Structures are given as C-alpha cells and as structure tokens.
Amino acid sequence: MAGLSFDVLRVGKRYRLINYGDRYDFIIESIMANGDFKVKDIHTLERYFLKDVLKFGKGRDFHLDELSTP
C-alpha cells in the first residue's frame, strides 16, 4: 500500500485510485459522517461512494494519489 492516506482527502480535490488493476479518477464531493466519501468520476461524471470501490479489499497494486488541477 502506498500513496496518500484517506485522512488527507479533501472536498473539491482530484484523486486517482488504483486497485486490482482498475483506475478511478474522481473528485471528492462530500465527506460522510460514517467516514465514507461521496465522489464524482472525472471521466464519466458518475457519482458513487468510495467504500463501494473498496468493498472487496485492497489489492497488492493499491495506490492513492492527488491529481494536479487542470
């Protein structure tokens, strides 16, 4: 496991998450009271919760980084 911790994620910032070979580029829309994050995919504009991406665990390739602003 490498990259950022979930503790440093901020609303309005862009991030890239790699897990089990899948890549997710998203913007944090809100931080929920239960510690989950409501996010919006940068490419498809789909909205989802970050825990839905991680519900099967963290793979060996797990990596979370902040993306630079466009």
PDB file of C-alpha atoms in Angstrom, residues 3-11 13 15 28 31 37 64 66:
ATOM      1  CA  GLY A   3       0.419   6.939  -1.711  1.00  0.00           C
ATOM      2  CA  LEU A   4      -1.938   9.059   0.355  1.00  0.00           C
ATOM      3  CA  SER A   5      -3.961   8.129   3.412  1.00  0.00           C
ATOM      4  CA  PHE A   6      -7.744   8.552   3.462  1.00  0.00           C
ATOM      5  CA  ASP A   7      -7.276  11.040   6.325  1.00  0.00           C
ATOM      6  CA  VAL A   8      -5.837  13.676   3.979  1.00  0.00           C
ATOM      7  CA  LEU A   9      -8.580  13.614   1.310  1.00  0.00           C
ATOM      8  CA  ARG A  10     -10.313  16.985   0.925  1.00  0.00           C
ATOM      9  CA  VAL A  11     -13.568  18.111  -0.697  1.00  0.00           C
ATOM     10  CA  LYS A  13      -9.696  17.922  -4.792  1.00  0.00           C
ATOM     11  CA  TYR A  15      -7.529  11.973  -6.845  1.00  0.00           C
ATOM     12  CA  ILE A  28     -14.421  14.367  -3.640  1.00  0.00           C
ATOM     13  CA  ILE A  31     -17.322  13.559   3.353  1.00  0.00           C
ATOM     14  CA  PHE A  37     -16.658   9.793   0.693  1.00  0.00           C
ATOM     15  CA  LEU A  64      -3.955   6.668  -3.993  1.00  0.00           C
ATOM     16  CA  GLU A  66      -3.723  13.543  -5.720  1.00  0.00           C
TER      17      GLU A  66
END
